């Protein structure tokens, strides 16, 4: 299709788009990478179909939007516990209440990143045209896919204004589950020197407990471990109150295949040599990204295992001279007590169905409520400098008391 000099087209696979065009829009971010989407597509998740909007002019690509269709259970992205209970009560009479066929802009596997991007050097006239095409095409595809709602997935607070300005005013955004990151290096190094005394003591206590019963290993090529990893991941998922997505063994194998140079596996074994925990980690130039975690739950040592996974990932980041570890969503208390800063995440919604759009506009504000998170645990002597540095890097930090 074409509008003036700007053309646009939908594709069913990332393989139909030139990788060079993709990199032109998304750069070097691993969670926005061509290979990450190859890994997802090759994993064949049930009832998930992919769609890619490419917008271009005769000389250049202007925007690429990866999207997918699936069934969303609205409960899985709600913070408010009382609202979740209310919805589950209603489902005793109406089993499909707030289970919606959804057309999504974003990544099926959670990335805490949005995908509403326009090439940076695009002039204002073309930018306005591209913005119009994006909104119109997202709405049109909702109808084509027979979806009840269009969702814009995982917009960081620092990016919310930019994304809102790109879309039409009938897209409404609401706070969902925030993301965690821990600063590394500089005033924070060596970990945990920048934390308050009781949190440094907590670190020593749990590290000593770990070293009495467990050992670490790092595995660059982890394909032979994906079966066990999947079992442990599903154990952890089963205990989770919020299931953002359900992944499979193929996905973990495909991460190892398509992102071999940028991924590794951290493994915990007990003194009998049994695997107790696994964590996939992605490595970018400036950061480590713990992607997924799986635990074999036994006795009462899950806290020791989990906290030491945080500590070990930070240690690895320091070894590799990184500036940040992106710990993602959920488990806010143990992460914040370990030094995490928290940035809010927003989800956007629109529906071509008048009743659903009315609910989005007037009801969603009540059911999507910002999460309350603990204040950060950094020493007053270094806290200001650390916060200033990471705000300058583009983070919007919510757990800082005025």
Short mmCIF file of C-alpha atoms in Angstrom, two decimals:
data_model
loop_
_atom_site.label_atom_id
_atom_site.label_comp_id
_atom_site.label_asym_id
_atom_site.label_seq_id
_atom_site.Cartn_x
_atom_site.Cartn_y
_atom_site.Cartn_z
CA UNK A 1 0.00 0.00 0.00
CA UNK A 2 1.14 3.58 -0.62
CA UNK A 3 0.34 7.04 0.74
CA UNK A 4 2.06 9.85 -1.16
CA UNK A 5 5.70 8.72 -1.23
CA UNK A 6 5.35 6.48 1.82
CA UNK A 7 4.50 2.79 1.42
CA UNK A 8 3.57 0.17 4.00
CA UNK A 9 3.10 -3.57 4.02
CA UNK A 10 2.30 -6.35 6.48
CA UNK A 11 4.39 -9.54 6.64
CA UNK A 12 3.80 -12.85 8.43
CA UNK A 13 7.40 -13.58 9.36
CA UNK A 14 10.48 -11.64 10.39
CA UNK A 15 12.36 -13.57 7.68
CA UNK A 16 10.45 -11.55 5.05
CA UNK A 17 12.14 -8.37 6.32
CA UNK A 18 15.79 -7.57 5.60
CA UNK A 19 17.89 -7.75 8.74
CA UNK A 20 19.65 -4.52 7.75
CA UNK A 21 16.29 -2.71 7.76
CA UNK A 22 15.49 -4.15 11.19
CA UNK A 23 18.83 -2.99 12.61
CA UNK A 24 18.23 0.46 11.10
CA UNK A 25 15.20 0.81 13.38
CA UNK A 26 16.14 -1.21 16.48
CA UNK A 27 19.93 -0.99 16.64
CA UNK A 28 21.85 -3.38 18.90
CA UNK A 29 19.29 -4.09 21.64
CA UNK A 30 19.15 -7.87 22.12
CA UNK A 31 15.54 -7.90 23.30
CA UNK A 32 14.58 -5.96 20.17
CA UNK A 33 16.88 -7.93 17.90
CA UNK A 34 16.09 -9.77 14.69
CA UNK A 35 17.47 -12.96 16.28
CA UNK A 36 15.18 -12.71 19.30
CA UNK A 37 12.16 -12.70 16.99
CA UNK A 38 13.62 -15.56 14.95
CA UNK A 39 13.89 -17.55 18.19
CA UNK A 40 10.26 -16.81 19.12
CA UNK A 41 8.89 -17.67 15.68
CA UNK A 42 10.82 -20.94 15.51
CA UNK A 43 9.42 -21.96 18.91
CA UNK A 44 5.82 -22.21 17.61
CA UNK A 45 3.86 -21.09 20.65
CA UNK A 46 0.24 -22.33 20.57
CA UNK A 47 -2.38 -19.85 19.31
CA UNK A 48 0.22 -17.11 18.66
CA UNK A 49 0.48 -15.65 15.14
CA UNK A 50 3.01 -13.02 14.11
CA UNK A 51 2.54 -9.90 12.00
CA UNK A 52 5.11 -7.26 11.01
CA UNK A 53 4.30 -3.79 9.69
CA UNK A 54 7.03 -2.19 7.57
CA UNK A 55 6.71 1.47 6.60
CA UNK A 56 9.13 2.86 4.03
CA UNK A 57 9.71 5.43 1.33
CA UNK A 58 11.61 4.89 -1.97
CA UNK A 59 14.95 5.47 -0.27
CA UNK A 60 14.70 4.13 3.25
CA UNK A 61 12.86 2.14 5.91
CA UNK A 62 10.98 4.46 8.30
CA UNK A 63 9.42 2.08 10.82
CA UNK A 64 8.98 -1.61 11.62
CA UNK A 65 6.36 -2.81 14.11
CA UNK A 66 6.48 -6.44 15.26
CA UNK A 67 3.03 -7.59 16.41
CA UNK A 68 1.23 -10.78 17.32
CA UNK A 69 -2.27 -12.09 17.95
CA UNK A 70 -3.26 -14.25 20.91
CA UNK A 71 -5.80 -14.61 23.73
CA UNK A 72 -5.09 -12.27 26.65
CA UNK A 73 -6.25 -13.03 30.18
CA UNK A 74 -6.45 -9.51 31.62
CA UNK A 75 -5.85 -10.92 35.12
CA UNK A 76 -2.24 -11.72 34.18
CA UNK A 77 -1.28 -8.05 33.78
CA UNK A 78 -3.15 -6.63 36.79
CA UNK A 79 -1.44 -5.46 39.96
CA UNK A 80 -4.59 -4.93 42.03
CA UNK A 81 -5.29 -8.13 43.99
CA UNK A 82 -8.89 -7.22 44.91
CA UNK A 83 -9.76 -6.59 41.24
CA UNK A 84 -8.26 -9.97 40.31
CA UNK A 85 -10.47 -11.66 42.90
CA UNK A 86 -13.53 -9.82 41.60
CA UNK A 87 -12.85 -10.94 38.03
CA UNK A 88 -12.33 -14.54 39.12
CA UNK A 89 -15.64 -14.39 41.02
CA UNK A 90 -17.48 -13.11 37.93
CA UNK A 91 -15.94 -15.97 35.92
CA UNK A 92 -17.88 -18.47 37.98
CA UNK A 93 -20.89 -17.26 35.99
CA UNK A 94 -19.16 -15.89 32.86
CA UNK A 95 -16.05 -18.06 32.30
CA UNK A 96 -14.61 -15.87 29.50
CA UNK A 97 -15.01 -12.55 31.34
CA UNK A 98 -11.99 -10.34 30.50
CA UNK A 99 -10.40 -13.06 28.37
CA UNK A 100 -9.93 -11.19 25.13
CA UNK A 101 -8.74 -12.04 21.64
CA UNK A 102 -5.99 -9.41 21.38
CA UNK A 103 -3.85 -7.85 18.68
CA UNK A 104 -0.56 -6.80 20.29
CA UNK A 105 2.25 -4.45 19.36
CA UNK A 106 5.34 -5.91 21.01
CA UNK A 107 7.17 -9.12 21.81
CA UNK A 108 5.38 -12.29 22.95
CA UNK A 109 8.25 -13.14 25.30
CA UNK A 110 8.37 -10.36 27.87
CA UNK A 111 11.08 -7.82 27.11
CA UNK A 112 10.07 -4.73 29.15
CA UNK A 113 10.52 -2.82 25.90
CA UNK A 114 8.07 -1.22 23.46
CA UNK A 115 8.20 -1.55 19.68
CA UNK A 116 6.59 1.67 18.45
CA UNK A 117 9.65 3.12 16.72
CA UNK A 118 10.24 5.60 13.90
CA UNK A 119 13.69 6.09 12.40
CA UNK A 120 15.39 8.86 14.36
CA UNK A 121 16.39 11.18 11.48
CA UNK A 122 12.95 11.12 9.81
CA UNK A 123 11.78 14.68 9.06
CA UNK A 124 8.63 16.01 10.75
CA UNK A 125 6.39 15.82 7.67
CA UNK A 126 7.17 12.13 7.17
CA UNK A 127 7.00 11.48 10.93
CA UNK A 128 3.43 12.79 11.03
CA UNK A 129 2.51 10.55 8.09
CA UNK A 130 4.15 7.49 9.65
CA UNK A 131 2.38 8.11 12.97
CA UNK A 132 -0.96 8.21 11.17
CA UNK A 133 -0.22 4.97 9.32
CA UNK A 134 0.81 3.19 12.53
CA UNK A 135 -2.42 4.06 14.38
CA UNK A 136 -4.63 3.30 11.39
CA UNK A 137 -2.97 -0.02 10.64
CA UNK A 138 -3.06 -1.21 14.25
CA UNK A 139 -6.79 -0.50 14.31
CA UNK A 140 -7.38 -2.12 10.93
CA UNK A 141 -5.47 -5.28 11.92
CA UNK A 142 -7.56 -5.59 15.06
CA UNK A 143 -10.61 -5.97 12.83
CA UNK A 144 -8.81 -8.26 10.38
CA UNK A 145 -7.71 -10.55 13.20
CA UNK A 146 -11.20 -10.45 14.75
CA UNK A 147 -9.70 -9.22 18.01
CA UNK A 148 -11.60 -7.43 20.74
CA UNK A 149 -8.75 -5.12 21.66
CA UNK A 150 -5.41 -3.75 20.46
CA UNK A 151 -2.70 -3.70 23.12
CA UNK A 152 0.60 -1.79 23.15
CA UNK A 153 2.84 -3.92 25.31
CA UNK A 154 5.45 -2.90 27.89
CA UNK A 155 6.16 0.81 27.52
CA UNK A 156 8.69 2.05 30.07
CA UNK A 157 7.76 5.21 31.93
CA UNK A 158 10.71 7.01 30.34
CA UNK A 159 9.30 6.22 26.87
CA UNK A 160 5.59 6.76 27.55
CA UNK A 161 5.33 10.31 26.20
CA UNK A 162 7.15 9.38 23.01
CA UNK A 163 4.86 6.41 22.36
CA UNK A 164 1.70 8.34 23.29
CA UNK A 165 2.67 11.11 20.86
CA UNK A 166 3.07 8.53 18.09
CA UNK A 167 -0.38 7.00 18.49
CA UNK A 168 -3.79 8.60 18.15
CA UNK A 169 -5.53 9.99 21.24
CA UNK A 170 -7.96 7.06 21.51
CA UNK A 171 -5.15 4.78 22.72
CA UNK A 172 -5.18 4.83 26.54
CA UNK A 173 -2.22 3.82 28.73
CA UNK A 174 -2.26 2.28 32.21
CA UNK A 175 0.36 1.32 34.75
CA UNK A 176 1.12 -2.40 35.00
CA UNK A 177 4.05 -4.37 36.44
CA UNK A 178 7.23 -2.27 36.77
CA UNK A 179 10.70 -3.46 35.82
CA UNK A 180 13.80 -3.70 38.03
CA UNK A 181 17.41 -2.78 37.30
CA UNK A 182 20.52 -2.78 39.46
CA UNK A 183 23.37 -0.34 38.72
CA UNK A 184 26.87 -1.80 38.39
CA UNK A 185 30.31 -0.21 38.51
CA UNK A 186 31.28 3.32 39.49
CA UNK A 187 29.96 4.27 42.92
CA UNK A 188 28.23 0.87 43.18
CA UNK A 189 31.38 -1.23 42.85
CA UNK A 190 32.35 -3.59 44.30
CA UNK A 191 28.88 -4.83 45.17
CA UNK A 192 27.41 -4.37 47.79
CA UNK A 193 29.56 -1.48 49.02
CA UNK A 194 26.95 1.18 48.08
CA UNK A 195 24.10 -0.45 50.03
CA UNK A 196 23.08 0.42 53.58
CA UNK A 197 24.74 -1.54 56.38
CA UNK A 198 21.88 -3.97 57.09
CA UNK A 199 21.65 -4.89 53.40
CA UNK A 200 25.39 -5.51 53.18
CA UNK A 201 24.97 -7.76 56.22
CA UNK A 202 22.06 -9.53 54.51
CA UNK A 203 24.27 -10.13 51.47
CA UNK A 204 27.02 -11.75 53.59
CA UNK A 205 24.52 -13.88 55.52
CA UNK A 206 22.86 -15.39 52.45
CA UNK A 207 26.06 -15.80 50.52
CA UNK A 208 27.58 -17.78 53.40
CA UNK A 209 24.49 -19.99 53.55
CA UNK A 210 24.73 -20.62 49.81
CA UNK A 211 28.42 -21.54 49.91
CA UNK A 212 27.76 -24.15 52.59
CA UNK A 213 25.45 -26.17 50.31
CA UNK A 214 25.73 -25.10 46.65
CA UNK A 215 28.12 -24.31 43.80
CA UNK A 216 27.90 -22.24 40.61
CA UNK A 217 28.85 -23.05 37.04
CA UNK A 218 28.60 -20.96 33.86
CA UNK A 219 27.74 -22.73 30.60
CA UNK A 220 28.11 -20.83 27.29
CA UNK A 221 26.52 -23.51 25.05
CA UNK A 222 23.52 -24.82 26.99
CA UNK A 223 21.49 -26.70 24.37
CA UNK A 224 21.84 -30.04 26.19
CA UNK A 225 20.41 -28.42 29.33
CA UNK A 226 17.19 -27.02 27.81
CA UNK A 227 15.02 -29.98 28.86
CA UNK A 228 15.94 -29.56 32.53
CA UNK A 229 15.76 -25.77 32.22
CA UNK A 230 12.21 -26.03 30.90
CA UNK A 231 11.16 -28.25 33.79
CA UNK A 232 12.61 -25.81 36.33
CA UNK A 233 11.11 -22.80 34.52
CA UNK A 234 7.65 -24.40 34.61
CA UNK A 235 8.11 -25.07 38.35
CA UNK A 236 8.74 -21.39 38.91
CA UNK A 237 5.93 -20.34 36.57
CA UNK A 238 3.48 -22.53 38.45
CA UNK A 239 4.20 -20.59 41.65
CA UNK A 240 3.92 -17.20 39.94
CA UNK A 241 0.79 -15.13 40.50
CA UNK A 242 1.17 -13.53 37.06
CA UNK A 243 1.89 -15.54 33.93
CA UNK A 244 2.83 -13.02 31.23
CA UNK A 245 3.53 -15.81 28.74
CA UNK A 246 4.15 -19.56 28.72
CA UNK A 247 7.37 -20.58 27.00
CA UNK A 248 8.56 -24.00 25.85
CA UNK A 249 11.75 -26.01 25.47
CA UNK A 250 12.07 -24.98 21.83
CA UNK A 251 12.32 -21.33 22.86
CA UNK A 252 15.23 -21.94 25.22
CA UNK A 253 16.95 -24.07 22.59
CA UNK A 254 16.40 -21.37 19.98
CA UNK A 255 17.88 -18.68 22.24
CA UNK A 256 20.99 -20.86 22.40
CA UNK A 257 20.89 -21.29 18.61
CA UNK A 258 20.13 -17.78 17.36
CA UNK A 259 21.89 -15.84 20.15
CA UNK A 260 24.79 -18.17 20.86
CA UNK A 261 27.41 -15.43 21.21
CA UNK A 262 25.21 -13.25 23.43
CA UNK A 263 23.81 -15.81 25.89
CA UNK A 264 24.96 -18.13 28.63
CA UNK A 265 23.47 -20.24 31.41
CA UNK A 266 24.17 -19.93 35.13
CA UNK A 267 23.63 -23.23 36.97
CA UNK A 268 23.42 -24.06 40.67
CA UNK A 269 24.15 -27.59 41.90
CA UNK A 270 23.89 -28.94 45.42
CA UNK A 271 26.69 -30.90 47.10
CA UNK A 272 25.32 -34.13 45.59
CA UNK A 273 25.69 -32.70 42.11
CA UNK A 274 21.95 -32.24 41.50
CA UNK A 275 20.83 -29.19 39.52
CA UNK A 276 18.73 -26.87 41.67
CA UNK A 277 18.52 -23.63 39.66
CA UNK A 278 19.16 -22.32 36.15
CA UNK A 279 19.15 -18.80 34.75
CA UNK A 280 19.52 -17.74 31.10
CA UNK A 281 21.45 -14.48 30.76
CA UNK A 282 21.86 -12.26 27.71
CA UNK A 283 24.92 -10.04 27.34
CA UNK A 284 24.84 -6.62 25.69
CA UNK A 285 27.72 -4.17 25.51
CA UNK A 286 26.70 -2.26 28.65
CA UNK A 287 24.36 -4.66 30.44
CA UNK A 288 23.46 -8.19 31.46
CA UNK A 289 19.85 -9.28 31.09
CA UNK A 290 18.72 -12.28 33.19
CA UNK A 291 16.04 -13.57 30.86
CA UNK A 292 14.37 -16.54 32.59
CA UNK A 293 14.85 -18.44 35.82
CA UNK A 294 13.94 -21.94 36.93
CA UNK A 295 14.20 -23.47 40.42
CA UNK A 296 13.81 -26.99 41.78
CA UNK A 297 12.04 -26.36 45.08
CA UNK A 298 13.15 -28.55 48.00
CA UNK A 299 13.08 -28.05 51.75
CA UNK A 300 13.26 -24.37 52.67
CA UNK A 301 16.21 -23.02 50.67
CA UNK A 302 14.41 -21.20 47.82
CA UNK A 303 15.24 -17.79 49.33
CA UNK A 304 18.95 -18.66 49.55
CA UNK A 305 18.94 -19.80 45.93
CA UNK A 306 16.98 -16.83 44.63
CA UNK A 307 18.96 -14.12 46.45
CA UNK A 308 22.27 -15.65 45.44
CA UNK A 309 21.15 -15.68 41.82
CA UNK A 310 20.77 -11.91 42.09
CA UNK A 311 24.20 -11.63 43.75
CA UNK A 312 25.90 -13.94 41.22
CA UNK A 313 24.47 -12.10 38.22
CA UNK A 314 25.72 -8.79 39.60
CA UNK A 315 29.13 -10.36 40.20
CA UNK A 316 29.25 -11.55 36.59
CA UNK A 317 28.27 -8.07 35.39
CA UNK A 318 31.14 -6.57 37.39
CA UNK A 319 33.58 -9.09 35.88
CA UNK A 320 32.43 -8.08 32.40
CA UNK A 321 32.57 -4.31 33.12
CA UNK A 322 28.85 -3.70 32.63
CA UNK A 323 26.94 -0.69 33.94
CA UNK A 324 23.57 -2.30 34.67
CA UNK A 325 21.74 -5.59 35.22
CA UNK A 326 18.14 -5.60 33.93
CA UNK A 327 16.23 -7.87 36.32
CA UNK A 328 12.80 -7.44 34.74
CA UNK A 329 9.38 -7.71 36.33
CA UNK A 330 8.07 -9.36 39.55
CA UNK A 331 9.76 -10.21 42.90
CA UNK A 332 10.15 -6.54 43.78
CA UNK A 333 10.94 -6.84 47.48
CA UNK A 334 13.98 -9.15 47.26
CA UNK A 335 15.29 -7.25 44.25
CA UNK A 336 14.90 -3.81 45.83
CA UNK A 337 16.47 -5.06 49.08
CA UNK A 338 19.39 -6.22 46.90
CA UNK A 339 19.82 -2.77 45.32
CA UNK A 340 17.23 -2.59 42.58
CA UNK A 341 15.80 0.63 41.22
CA UNK A 342 12.31 0.32 39.74
CA UNK A 343 10.86 1.85 36.56
CA UNK A 344 7.14 1.75 35.86
CA UNK A 345 5.77 -0.13 32.85
CA UNK A 346 2.62 0.88 30.96
CA UNK A 347 0.26 -1.01 28.65
CA UNK A 348 -1.81 0.79 26.02
CA UNK A 349 -5.28 -0.23 24.84
CA UNK A 350 -7.72 0.60 22.05
CA UNK A 351 -10.82 -1.19 20.77
CA UNK A 352 -12.91 -0.76 17.65
CA UNK A 353 -15.81 -2.24 19.65
CA UNK A 354 -17.69 0.66 21.31
CA UNK A 355 -18.52 -1.23 24.52
CA UNK A 356 -14.94 -2.39 25.00
CA UNK A 357 -13.56 1.07 24.19
CA UNK A 358 -15.93 2.57 26.76
CA UNK A 359 -14.59 0.12 29.35
CA UNK A 360 -11.00 0.97 28.41
CA UNK A 361 -11.63 4.69 28.75
CA UNK A 362 -13.74 4.66 31.90
CA UNK A 363 -13.08 1.40 33.76
CA UNK A 364 -9.45 0.42 33.13
CA UNK A 365 -8.19 3.37 35.19
CA UNK A 366 -9.76 1.69 38.22
CA UNK A 367 -8.49 -1.83 37.59
CA UNK A 368 -4.94 -0.87 36.58
CA UNK A 369 -3.33 0.70 39.63
CA UNK A 370 0.35 1.67 40.05
CA UNK A 371 2.31 -0.71 42.23
CA UNK A 372 3.73 0.43 45.55
CA UNK A 373 7.40 -0.54 45.81
CA UNK A 374 9.90 -0.12 48.67
CA UNK A 375 12.32 2.78 48.67
CA UNK A 376 15.82 2.02 47.40
CA UNK A 377 18.45 0.86 49.90
CA UNK A 378 21.49 2.92 48.89
CA UNK A 379 23.68 4.93 51.26
CA UNK A 380 22.80 8.63 51.38
CA UNK A 381 26.42 9.49 50.57
CA UNK A 382 26.28 7.88 47.11
CA UNK A 383 22.56 7.67 46.30
CA UNK A 384 22.30 11.09 44.63
CA UNK A 385 25.21 10.46 42.29
CA UNK A 386 23.95 7.01 41.29
CA UNK A 387 20.41 8.23 40.61
CA UNK A 388 21.65 11.21 38.58
CA UNK A 389 23.83 8.92 36.42
CA UNK A 390 21.05 6.48 35.58
CA UNK A 391 18.46 9.16 34.95
CA UNK A 392 20.92 10.66 32.47
CA UNK A 393 21.12 7.21 30.84
CA UNK A 394 17.35 7.39 30.29
CA UNK A 395 15.87 5.51 33.25
CA UNK A 396 12.83 6.84 35.08
CA UNK A 397 13.11 5.75 38.72
CA UNK A 398 10.01 5.38 40.88
CA UNK A 399 11.42 4.12 44.22
CA UNK A 400 13.09 7.38 45.27
CA UNK A 401 11.51 9.27 48.13
CA UNK A 402 11.52 13.04 47.72
#
